[in-house]
Coordinates of C-alpha atoms in Angstrom, one line a residue:
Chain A
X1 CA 103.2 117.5 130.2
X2 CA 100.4 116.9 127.7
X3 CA 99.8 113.3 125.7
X4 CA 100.9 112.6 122.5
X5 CA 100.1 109.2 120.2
X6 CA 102.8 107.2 119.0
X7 CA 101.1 106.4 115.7
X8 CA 103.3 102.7 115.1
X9 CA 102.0 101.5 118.2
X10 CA 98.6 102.9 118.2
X11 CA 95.5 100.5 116.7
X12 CA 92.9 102.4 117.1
X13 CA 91.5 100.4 120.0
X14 CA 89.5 103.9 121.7
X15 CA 90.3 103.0 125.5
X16 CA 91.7 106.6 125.6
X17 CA 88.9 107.7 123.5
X18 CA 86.6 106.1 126.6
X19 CA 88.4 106.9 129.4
X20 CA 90.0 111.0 128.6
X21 CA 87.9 112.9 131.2
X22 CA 88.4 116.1 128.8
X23 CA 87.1 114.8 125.9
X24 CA 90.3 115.1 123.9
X25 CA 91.6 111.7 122.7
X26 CA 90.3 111.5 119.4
X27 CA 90.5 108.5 116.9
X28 CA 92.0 109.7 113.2
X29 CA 89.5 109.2 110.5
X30 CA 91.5 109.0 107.9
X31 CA 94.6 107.1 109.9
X32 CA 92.5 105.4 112.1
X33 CA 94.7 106.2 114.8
X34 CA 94.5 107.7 118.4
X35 CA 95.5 111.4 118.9
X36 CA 95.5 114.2 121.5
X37 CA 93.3 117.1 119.4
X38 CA 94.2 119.9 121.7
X39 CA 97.5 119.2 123.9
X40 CA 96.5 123.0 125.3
X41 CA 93.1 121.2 127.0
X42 CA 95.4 118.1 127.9
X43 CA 94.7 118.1 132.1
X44 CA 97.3 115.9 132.2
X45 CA 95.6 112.8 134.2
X46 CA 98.1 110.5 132.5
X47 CA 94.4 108.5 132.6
X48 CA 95.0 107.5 128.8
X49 CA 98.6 106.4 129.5
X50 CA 97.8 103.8 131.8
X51 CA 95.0 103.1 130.1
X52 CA 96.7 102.3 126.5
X53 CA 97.1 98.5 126.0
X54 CA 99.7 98.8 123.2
X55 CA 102.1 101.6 125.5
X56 CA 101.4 104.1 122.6
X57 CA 100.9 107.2 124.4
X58 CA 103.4 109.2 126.1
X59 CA 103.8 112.4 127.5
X60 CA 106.0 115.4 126.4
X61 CA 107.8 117.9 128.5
X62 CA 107.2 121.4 128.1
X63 CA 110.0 123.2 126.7
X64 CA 110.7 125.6 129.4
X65 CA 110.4 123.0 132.5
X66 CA 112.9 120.8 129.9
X67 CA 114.7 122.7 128.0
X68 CA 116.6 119.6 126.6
X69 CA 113.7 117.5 125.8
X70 CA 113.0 114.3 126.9
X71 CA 111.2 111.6 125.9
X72 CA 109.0 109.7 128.8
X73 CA 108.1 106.2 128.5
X74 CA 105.3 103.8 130.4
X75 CA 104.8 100.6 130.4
X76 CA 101.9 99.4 132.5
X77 CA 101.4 95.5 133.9
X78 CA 97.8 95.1 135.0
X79 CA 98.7 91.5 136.1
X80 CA 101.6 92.6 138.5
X81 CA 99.8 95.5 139.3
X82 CA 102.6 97.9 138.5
X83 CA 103.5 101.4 136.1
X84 CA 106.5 101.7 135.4
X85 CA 107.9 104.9 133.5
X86 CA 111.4 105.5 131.8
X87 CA 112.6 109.2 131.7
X88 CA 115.4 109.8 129.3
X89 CA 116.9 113.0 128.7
X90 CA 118.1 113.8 125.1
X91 CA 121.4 114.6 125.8
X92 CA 122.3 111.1 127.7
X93 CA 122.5 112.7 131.1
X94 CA 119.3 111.7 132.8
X95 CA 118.1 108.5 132.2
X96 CA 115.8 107.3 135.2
X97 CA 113.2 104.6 136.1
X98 CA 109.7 105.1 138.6
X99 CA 108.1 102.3 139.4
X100 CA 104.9 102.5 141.4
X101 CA 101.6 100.6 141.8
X102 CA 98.7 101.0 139.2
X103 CA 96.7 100.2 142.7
X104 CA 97.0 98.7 145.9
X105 CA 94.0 96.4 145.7
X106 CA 93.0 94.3 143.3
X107 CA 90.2 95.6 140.5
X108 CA 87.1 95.0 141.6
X109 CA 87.4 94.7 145.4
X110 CA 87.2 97.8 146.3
X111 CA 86.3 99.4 143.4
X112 CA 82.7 99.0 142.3
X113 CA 81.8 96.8 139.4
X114 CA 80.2 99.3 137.5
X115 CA 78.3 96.6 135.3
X116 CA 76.9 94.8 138.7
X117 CA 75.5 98.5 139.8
X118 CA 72.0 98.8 139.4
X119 CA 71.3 101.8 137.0
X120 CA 70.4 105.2 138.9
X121 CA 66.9 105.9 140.3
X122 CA 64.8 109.0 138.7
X123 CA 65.9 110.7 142.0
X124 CA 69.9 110.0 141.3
X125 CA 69.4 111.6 137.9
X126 CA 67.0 114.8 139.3
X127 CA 70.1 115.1 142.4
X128 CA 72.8 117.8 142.0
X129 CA 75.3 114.8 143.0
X130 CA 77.1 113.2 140.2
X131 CA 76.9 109.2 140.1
X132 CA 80.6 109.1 141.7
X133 CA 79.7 111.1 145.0
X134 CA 80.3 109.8 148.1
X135 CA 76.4 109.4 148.2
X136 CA 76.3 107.0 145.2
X137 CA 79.2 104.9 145.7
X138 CA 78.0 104.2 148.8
X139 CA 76.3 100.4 147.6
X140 CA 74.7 99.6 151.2
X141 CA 73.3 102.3 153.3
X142 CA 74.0 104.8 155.9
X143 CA 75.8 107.9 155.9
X144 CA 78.1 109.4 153.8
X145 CA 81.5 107.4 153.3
X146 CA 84.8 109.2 154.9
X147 CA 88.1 107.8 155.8
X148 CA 88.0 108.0 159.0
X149 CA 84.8 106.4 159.4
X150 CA 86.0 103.1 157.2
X151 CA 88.9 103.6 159.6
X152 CA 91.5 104.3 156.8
X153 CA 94.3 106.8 156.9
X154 CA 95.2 108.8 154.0
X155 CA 98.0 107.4 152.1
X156 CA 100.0 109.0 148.9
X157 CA 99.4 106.7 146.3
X158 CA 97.0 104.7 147.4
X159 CA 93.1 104.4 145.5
X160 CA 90.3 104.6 147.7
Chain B
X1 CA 74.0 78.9 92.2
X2 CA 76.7 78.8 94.8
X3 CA 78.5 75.3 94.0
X4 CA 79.0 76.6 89.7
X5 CA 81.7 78.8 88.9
X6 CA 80.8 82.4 87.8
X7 CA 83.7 82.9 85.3
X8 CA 83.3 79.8 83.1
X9 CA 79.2 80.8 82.6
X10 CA 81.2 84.7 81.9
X11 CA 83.3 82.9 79.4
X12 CA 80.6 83.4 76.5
X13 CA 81.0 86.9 76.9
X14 CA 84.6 88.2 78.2
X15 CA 87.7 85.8 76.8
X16 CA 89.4 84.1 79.4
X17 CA 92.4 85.8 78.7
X18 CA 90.9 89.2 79.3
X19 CA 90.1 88.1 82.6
X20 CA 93.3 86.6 83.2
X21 CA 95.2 89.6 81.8
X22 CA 92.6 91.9 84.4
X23 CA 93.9 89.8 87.6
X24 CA 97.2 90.3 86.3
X25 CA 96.9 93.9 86.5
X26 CA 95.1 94.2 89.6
X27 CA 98.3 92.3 91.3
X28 CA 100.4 94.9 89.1
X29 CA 98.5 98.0 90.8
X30 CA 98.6 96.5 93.8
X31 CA 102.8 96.5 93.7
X32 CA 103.1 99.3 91.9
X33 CA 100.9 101.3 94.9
X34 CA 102.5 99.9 97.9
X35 CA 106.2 100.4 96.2
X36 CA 104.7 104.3 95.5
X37 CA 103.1 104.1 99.4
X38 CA 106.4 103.4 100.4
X39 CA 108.4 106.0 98.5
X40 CA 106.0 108.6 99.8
X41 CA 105.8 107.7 103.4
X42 CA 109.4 106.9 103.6
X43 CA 108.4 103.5 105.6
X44 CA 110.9 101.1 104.7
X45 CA 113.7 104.0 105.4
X46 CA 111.9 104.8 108.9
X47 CA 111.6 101.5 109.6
X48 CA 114.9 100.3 108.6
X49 CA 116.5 103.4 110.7
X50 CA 114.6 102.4 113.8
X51 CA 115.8 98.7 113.1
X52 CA 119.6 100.3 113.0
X53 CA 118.9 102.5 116.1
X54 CA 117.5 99.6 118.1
X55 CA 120.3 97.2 117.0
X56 CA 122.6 100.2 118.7
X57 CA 121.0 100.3 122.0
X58 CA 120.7 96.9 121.9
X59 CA 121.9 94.5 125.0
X60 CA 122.4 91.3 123.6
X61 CA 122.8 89.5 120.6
X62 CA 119.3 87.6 119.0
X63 CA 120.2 84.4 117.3
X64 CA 118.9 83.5 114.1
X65 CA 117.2 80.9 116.4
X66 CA 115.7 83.2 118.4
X67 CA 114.2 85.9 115.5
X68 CA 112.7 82.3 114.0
X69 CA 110.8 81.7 117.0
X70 CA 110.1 85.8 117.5
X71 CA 108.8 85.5 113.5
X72 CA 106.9 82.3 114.2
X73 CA 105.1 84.1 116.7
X74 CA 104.4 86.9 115.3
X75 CA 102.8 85.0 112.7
X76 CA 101.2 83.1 115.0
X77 CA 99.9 86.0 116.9
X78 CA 99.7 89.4 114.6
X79 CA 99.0 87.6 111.2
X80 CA 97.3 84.8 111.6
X81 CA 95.2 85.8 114.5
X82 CA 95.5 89.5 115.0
X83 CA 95.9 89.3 118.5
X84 CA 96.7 92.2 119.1
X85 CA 93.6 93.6 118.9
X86 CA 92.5 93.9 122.5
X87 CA 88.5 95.1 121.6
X88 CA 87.1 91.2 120.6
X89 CA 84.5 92.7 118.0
X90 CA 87.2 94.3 116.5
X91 CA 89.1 91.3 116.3
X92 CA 86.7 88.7 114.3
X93 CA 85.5 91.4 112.5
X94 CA 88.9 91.7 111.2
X95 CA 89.4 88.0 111.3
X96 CA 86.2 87.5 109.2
X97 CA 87.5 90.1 106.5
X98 CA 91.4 89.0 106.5
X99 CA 90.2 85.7 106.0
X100 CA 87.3 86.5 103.6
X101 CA 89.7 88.7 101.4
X102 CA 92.2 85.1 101.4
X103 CA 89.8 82.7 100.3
X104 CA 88.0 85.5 97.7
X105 CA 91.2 86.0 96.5
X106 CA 92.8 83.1 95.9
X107 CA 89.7 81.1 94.8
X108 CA 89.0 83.7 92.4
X109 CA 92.4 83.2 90.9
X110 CA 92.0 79.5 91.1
X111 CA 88.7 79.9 88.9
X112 CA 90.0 82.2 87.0
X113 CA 93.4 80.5 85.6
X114 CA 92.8 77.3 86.3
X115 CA 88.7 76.4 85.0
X116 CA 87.9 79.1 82.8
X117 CA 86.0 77.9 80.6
X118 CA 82.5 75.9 81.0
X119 CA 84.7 72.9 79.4
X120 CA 86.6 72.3 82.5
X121 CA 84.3 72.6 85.6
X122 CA 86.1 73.4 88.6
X123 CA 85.3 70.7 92.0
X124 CA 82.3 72.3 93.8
X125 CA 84.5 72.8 96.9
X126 CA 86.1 75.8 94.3
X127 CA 83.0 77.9 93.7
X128 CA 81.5 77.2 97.6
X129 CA 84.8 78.2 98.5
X130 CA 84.9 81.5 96.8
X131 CA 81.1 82.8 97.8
X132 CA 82.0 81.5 101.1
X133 CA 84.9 84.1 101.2
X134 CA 83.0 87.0 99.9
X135 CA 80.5 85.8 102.2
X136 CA 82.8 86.2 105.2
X137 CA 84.3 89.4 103.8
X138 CA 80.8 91.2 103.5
X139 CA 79.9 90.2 106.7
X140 CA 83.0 91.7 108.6
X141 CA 82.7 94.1 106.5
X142 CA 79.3 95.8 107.7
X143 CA 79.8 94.8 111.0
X144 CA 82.8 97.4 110.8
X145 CA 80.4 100.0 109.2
X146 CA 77.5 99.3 110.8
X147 CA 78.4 99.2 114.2
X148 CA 82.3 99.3 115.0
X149 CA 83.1 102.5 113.2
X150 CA 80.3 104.0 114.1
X151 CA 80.9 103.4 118.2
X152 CA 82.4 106.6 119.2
X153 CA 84.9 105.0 121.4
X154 CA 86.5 103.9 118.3
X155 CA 85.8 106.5 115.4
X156 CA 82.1 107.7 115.9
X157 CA 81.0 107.9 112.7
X158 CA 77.5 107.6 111.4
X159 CA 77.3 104.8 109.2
X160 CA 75.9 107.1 105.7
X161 CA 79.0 109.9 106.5
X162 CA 82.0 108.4 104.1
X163 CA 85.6 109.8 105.6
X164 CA 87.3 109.9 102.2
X165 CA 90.9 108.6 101.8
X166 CA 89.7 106.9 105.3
X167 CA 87.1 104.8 104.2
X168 CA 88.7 103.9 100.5
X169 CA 89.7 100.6 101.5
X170 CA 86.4 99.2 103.4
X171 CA 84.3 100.5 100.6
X172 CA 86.7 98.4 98.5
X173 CA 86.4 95.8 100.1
X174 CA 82.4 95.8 101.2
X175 CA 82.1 96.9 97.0
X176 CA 83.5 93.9 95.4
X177 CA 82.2 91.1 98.2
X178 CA 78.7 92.5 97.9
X179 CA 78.6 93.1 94.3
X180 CA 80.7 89.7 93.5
X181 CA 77.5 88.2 95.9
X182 CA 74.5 89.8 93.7
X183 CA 76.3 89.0 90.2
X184 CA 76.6 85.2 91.1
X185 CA 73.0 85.6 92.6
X186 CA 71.1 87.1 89.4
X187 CA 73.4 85.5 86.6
X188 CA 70.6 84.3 84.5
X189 CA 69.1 88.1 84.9
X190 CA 70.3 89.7 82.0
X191 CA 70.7 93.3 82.7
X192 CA 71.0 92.8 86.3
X193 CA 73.6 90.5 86.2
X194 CA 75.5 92.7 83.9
X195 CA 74.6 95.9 86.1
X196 CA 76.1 93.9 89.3
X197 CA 79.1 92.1 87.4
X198 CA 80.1 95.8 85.8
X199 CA 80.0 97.3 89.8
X200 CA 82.3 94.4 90.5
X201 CA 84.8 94.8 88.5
X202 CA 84.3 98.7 89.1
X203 CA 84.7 98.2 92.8
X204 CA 87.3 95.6 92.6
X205 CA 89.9 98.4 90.6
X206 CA 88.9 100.8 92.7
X207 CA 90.1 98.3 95.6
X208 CA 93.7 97.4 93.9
X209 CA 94.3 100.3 91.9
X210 CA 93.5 102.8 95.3
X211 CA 96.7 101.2 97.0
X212 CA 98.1 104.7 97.0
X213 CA 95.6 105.8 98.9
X214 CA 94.1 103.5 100.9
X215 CA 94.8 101.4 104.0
X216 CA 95.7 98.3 101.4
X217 CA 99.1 98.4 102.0
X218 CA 98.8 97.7 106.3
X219 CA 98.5 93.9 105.3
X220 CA 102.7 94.0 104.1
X221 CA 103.7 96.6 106.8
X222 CA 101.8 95.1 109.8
X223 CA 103.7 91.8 109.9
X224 CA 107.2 93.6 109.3
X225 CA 106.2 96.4 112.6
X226 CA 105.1 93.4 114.8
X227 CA 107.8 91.6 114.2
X228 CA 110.2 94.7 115.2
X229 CA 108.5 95.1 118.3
X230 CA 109.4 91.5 119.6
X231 CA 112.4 91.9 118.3
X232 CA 112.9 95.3 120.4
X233 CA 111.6 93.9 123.8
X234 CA 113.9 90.6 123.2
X235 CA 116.9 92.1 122.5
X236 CA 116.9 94.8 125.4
X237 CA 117.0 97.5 122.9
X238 CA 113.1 98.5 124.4
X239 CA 112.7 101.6 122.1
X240 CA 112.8 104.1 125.4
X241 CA 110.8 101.6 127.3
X242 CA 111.2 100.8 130.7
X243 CA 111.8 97.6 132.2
X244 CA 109.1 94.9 132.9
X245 CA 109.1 94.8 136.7
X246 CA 108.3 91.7 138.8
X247 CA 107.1 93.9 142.0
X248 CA 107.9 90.5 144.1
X249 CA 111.5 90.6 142.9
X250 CA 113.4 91.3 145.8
X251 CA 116.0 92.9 143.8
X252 CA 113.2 94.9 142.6
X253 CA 111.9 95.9 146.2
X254 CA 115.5 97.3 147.0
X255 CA 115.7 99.4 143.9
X256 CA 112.0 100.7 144.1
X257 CA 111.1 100.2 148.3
X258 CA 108.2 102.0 148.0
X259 CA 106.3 99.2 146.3
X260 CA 106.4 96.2 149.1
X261 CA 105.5 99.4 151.0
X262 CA 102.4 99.8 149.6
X263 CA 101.7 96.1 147.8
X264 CA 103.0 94.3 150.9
X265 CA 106.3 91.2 149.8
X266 CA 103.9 89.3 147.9
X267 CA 102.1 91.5 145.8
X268 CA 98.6 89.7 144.8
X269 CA 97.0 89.5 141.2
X270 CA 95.5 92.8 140.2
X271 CA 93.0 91.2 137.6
X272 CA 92.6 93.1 134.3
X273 CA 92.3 96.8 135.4
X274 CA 90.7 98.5 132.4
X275 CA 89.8 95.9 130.5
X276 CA 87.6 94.6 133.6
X277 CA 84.8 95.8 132.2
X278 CA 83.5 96.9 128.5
X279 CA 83.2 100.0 127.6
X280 CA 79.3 100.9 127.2
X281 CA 78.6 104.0 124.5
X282 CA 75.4 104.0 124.1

């Protein structure tokens, strides 16, 4: 189900822009609006729907997997921590609520503070390892970062 | 320079009712554009019909009480502060050049009707008043072109490239201030005075007779859409939005028990997820 941009609720703010892992979220230049350039390439992280501030992004259904259409909704509440998303099916018969948590720790405890990270040494940028391997987020030393070994289980939903 | 007003010293040379009957056209263009904006984009009907479809779905009843207090706030909040602009920069940037625009505006009006000839100076708070505004609006202004517009998270374009229909409205706007700036500055320059007074008239028509066009008209519509939102989320009506949750809601733990399961009865304070830290583009 790729994005699209509800243009009324849009303002151009770019946090899609930043955070779309593809590349696609483009801002208008004649609207000066958000929109989703190539809903083909969409990978469908739903990263720029949590991210929107102003809930201006949905989703839309592909027409085979609904053939009734649909419209899906999200609202996102960093404060309580939640994401909640509102599936309504055109013709009245569906109409369903999700709720689930944006995370299950606060930002920033155990998450590293990207600004706080000192930038990466000539030997990070020469590795084949990208800055968000194991390796890397790793801030003290010692071997590489598992589960197991910080004695956590894998849990659906949960952000490690 | 700056405390004197610019249109009396102009009087020698343009009538006072030229320039009188020029502001009055300008405010003409300017209706007659957002009427035609609003023909052509169909706004008022689509924003009437999602009015009508919202008072449908609607749960309760607002009282004229209540859409008072939504309208105050919306004032408060959208128009008189933009706070809805989540990217600070962006915000008094566009504070700076809302605000900028008001006084230029007005002040120019003021001088215009109401001291235009040397005979009646205008109070020295008038003319301060009005380079102060152009002031502001420049200085928004560039900020905009200079380095908000051209930050890719936002539009990502280089600050010489000009976007067309897109861009109408800043260079407007960044037009008139500037050029309003340099006439007052070289006054007693004769052809460059006249060179820098002729841009800002050109600049200023461009900027109220482009209505059509440009992004002019968002200063009416904005106000009217942010008020329909608050309306939407008091009345239950939500526009296909879901609920706002309180995860420690008990009744919402039975109706979603997955999220004590994973957030525990008391879920904590999750701090400000992606706004915890600026973007970074360059």
């Amino acid at each position: 189900m790729p994005t699209f941009v509800y243009m009324t609720r849009c303002d151009g703010c770019g946090y899609c822009v930043d955070i779309c892992p593809s590349d696609i979220m483009h801002i208008d230049k004649v609207t000066r609006r958000a929109y989703n350039i190539e809903p083909n390439m969409c990978w469908e992280c739903y990263s720029c729907v949590k991210a929107c501030p102003m809930d201006a992004i949905d989703v839309r259904g592909y027409a085979e997997f609904a053939p009734l259409g649909h419209s899906v909704r999200v609202r996102r509440d960093e404060e309580k921590g939640v994401i909640a998303w509102r599936i309504k099916f055109r013709n009245g018969e569906k109409d369903m609520e999700l709720l689930a948590p944006i995370t299950t720790k606060p930002w920033g405890k155990h998450i590293p503070q990207l600004a706080d990270v000192p930038a990466p040494s000539q030997a990070m940028r020469d590795s084949q390892l990208l800055f968000n391997e194991p390796k890397y987020i790793r801030l003290d030393e010692g071997d590489l970062h598992t589960l197991a070994s910080n004695g956590l289980v894998m849990k659906e939903g949960v952000y490690y | 320079m700056i405390d004197s007003n610019p249109f009396a010293e102009l009087a020698a040379f343009i009538s006072p009712t030229a320039m009188q009957a020029y502001v009055v056209l300008m405010v003409v263009l300017v209706a007659v554009g957002t009427i035609l904006d609003m023909l052509h984009k169909k706004s008022g009907q689509y924003f009437f019909e999602n009015a009508r479809r919202a008072k449908r779905n609607a749960t309760r009843t607002l009282s004229s009480g209540e859409k008072g207090a939504l309208a105050l706030k919306t004032l408060g909040k959208e128009v008189l502060t933009s706070g809805e602009f989540n990217n600070p920069k962006r915000r008094i940037s566009h504070l700076l050049t809302m605000y900028g625009f008001i006084i230029f505006v007005v002040t120019t009006a003021i001088l215009i009707f109401a001291y235009p000839t040397p005979d009646d100076p205008a109070p020295t708070v008038v003319p301060l008043l009005w380079h102060l505004g152009a002031a502001m609006l420049a200085f928004g202004g560039y900020w905009f072109w200079f380095s908000i517009r051209v930050d890719v998270a936002s539009e990502g374009v280089k600050w010489y490239q000009l976007n067309g229909r897109g861009d109408l409205f800043i260079v407007g706007l960044l037009g008139m201030a500037t050029f309003a700036l340099l006439w007052s500055f070289t006054r007693d320059v004769d052809t460059l005075g006249t060179l820098f007074f002729v841009l800002f008239v050109a600049f200023s028509t461009l900027l109220f007779g482009s209505v059509y066009w440009s992004k002019f008209a968002h200063m009416f519509f904005k106000p009217a859409a942010a008020f329909q939102k608050r309306v939407i989320k008091a009345d239950g009506s939500r526009e296909n939005m879901p609920a706002v949750y309180d995860p420690s809601d008990p009744d919402v733990q039975a109706r979603f028990p997955d999220v004590p399961a994973y957030m525990g009865p008391n879920p904590p304070n999750m701090g400000l997820g992606i706004k915890r830290e600026a973007p970074s583009h360059f």
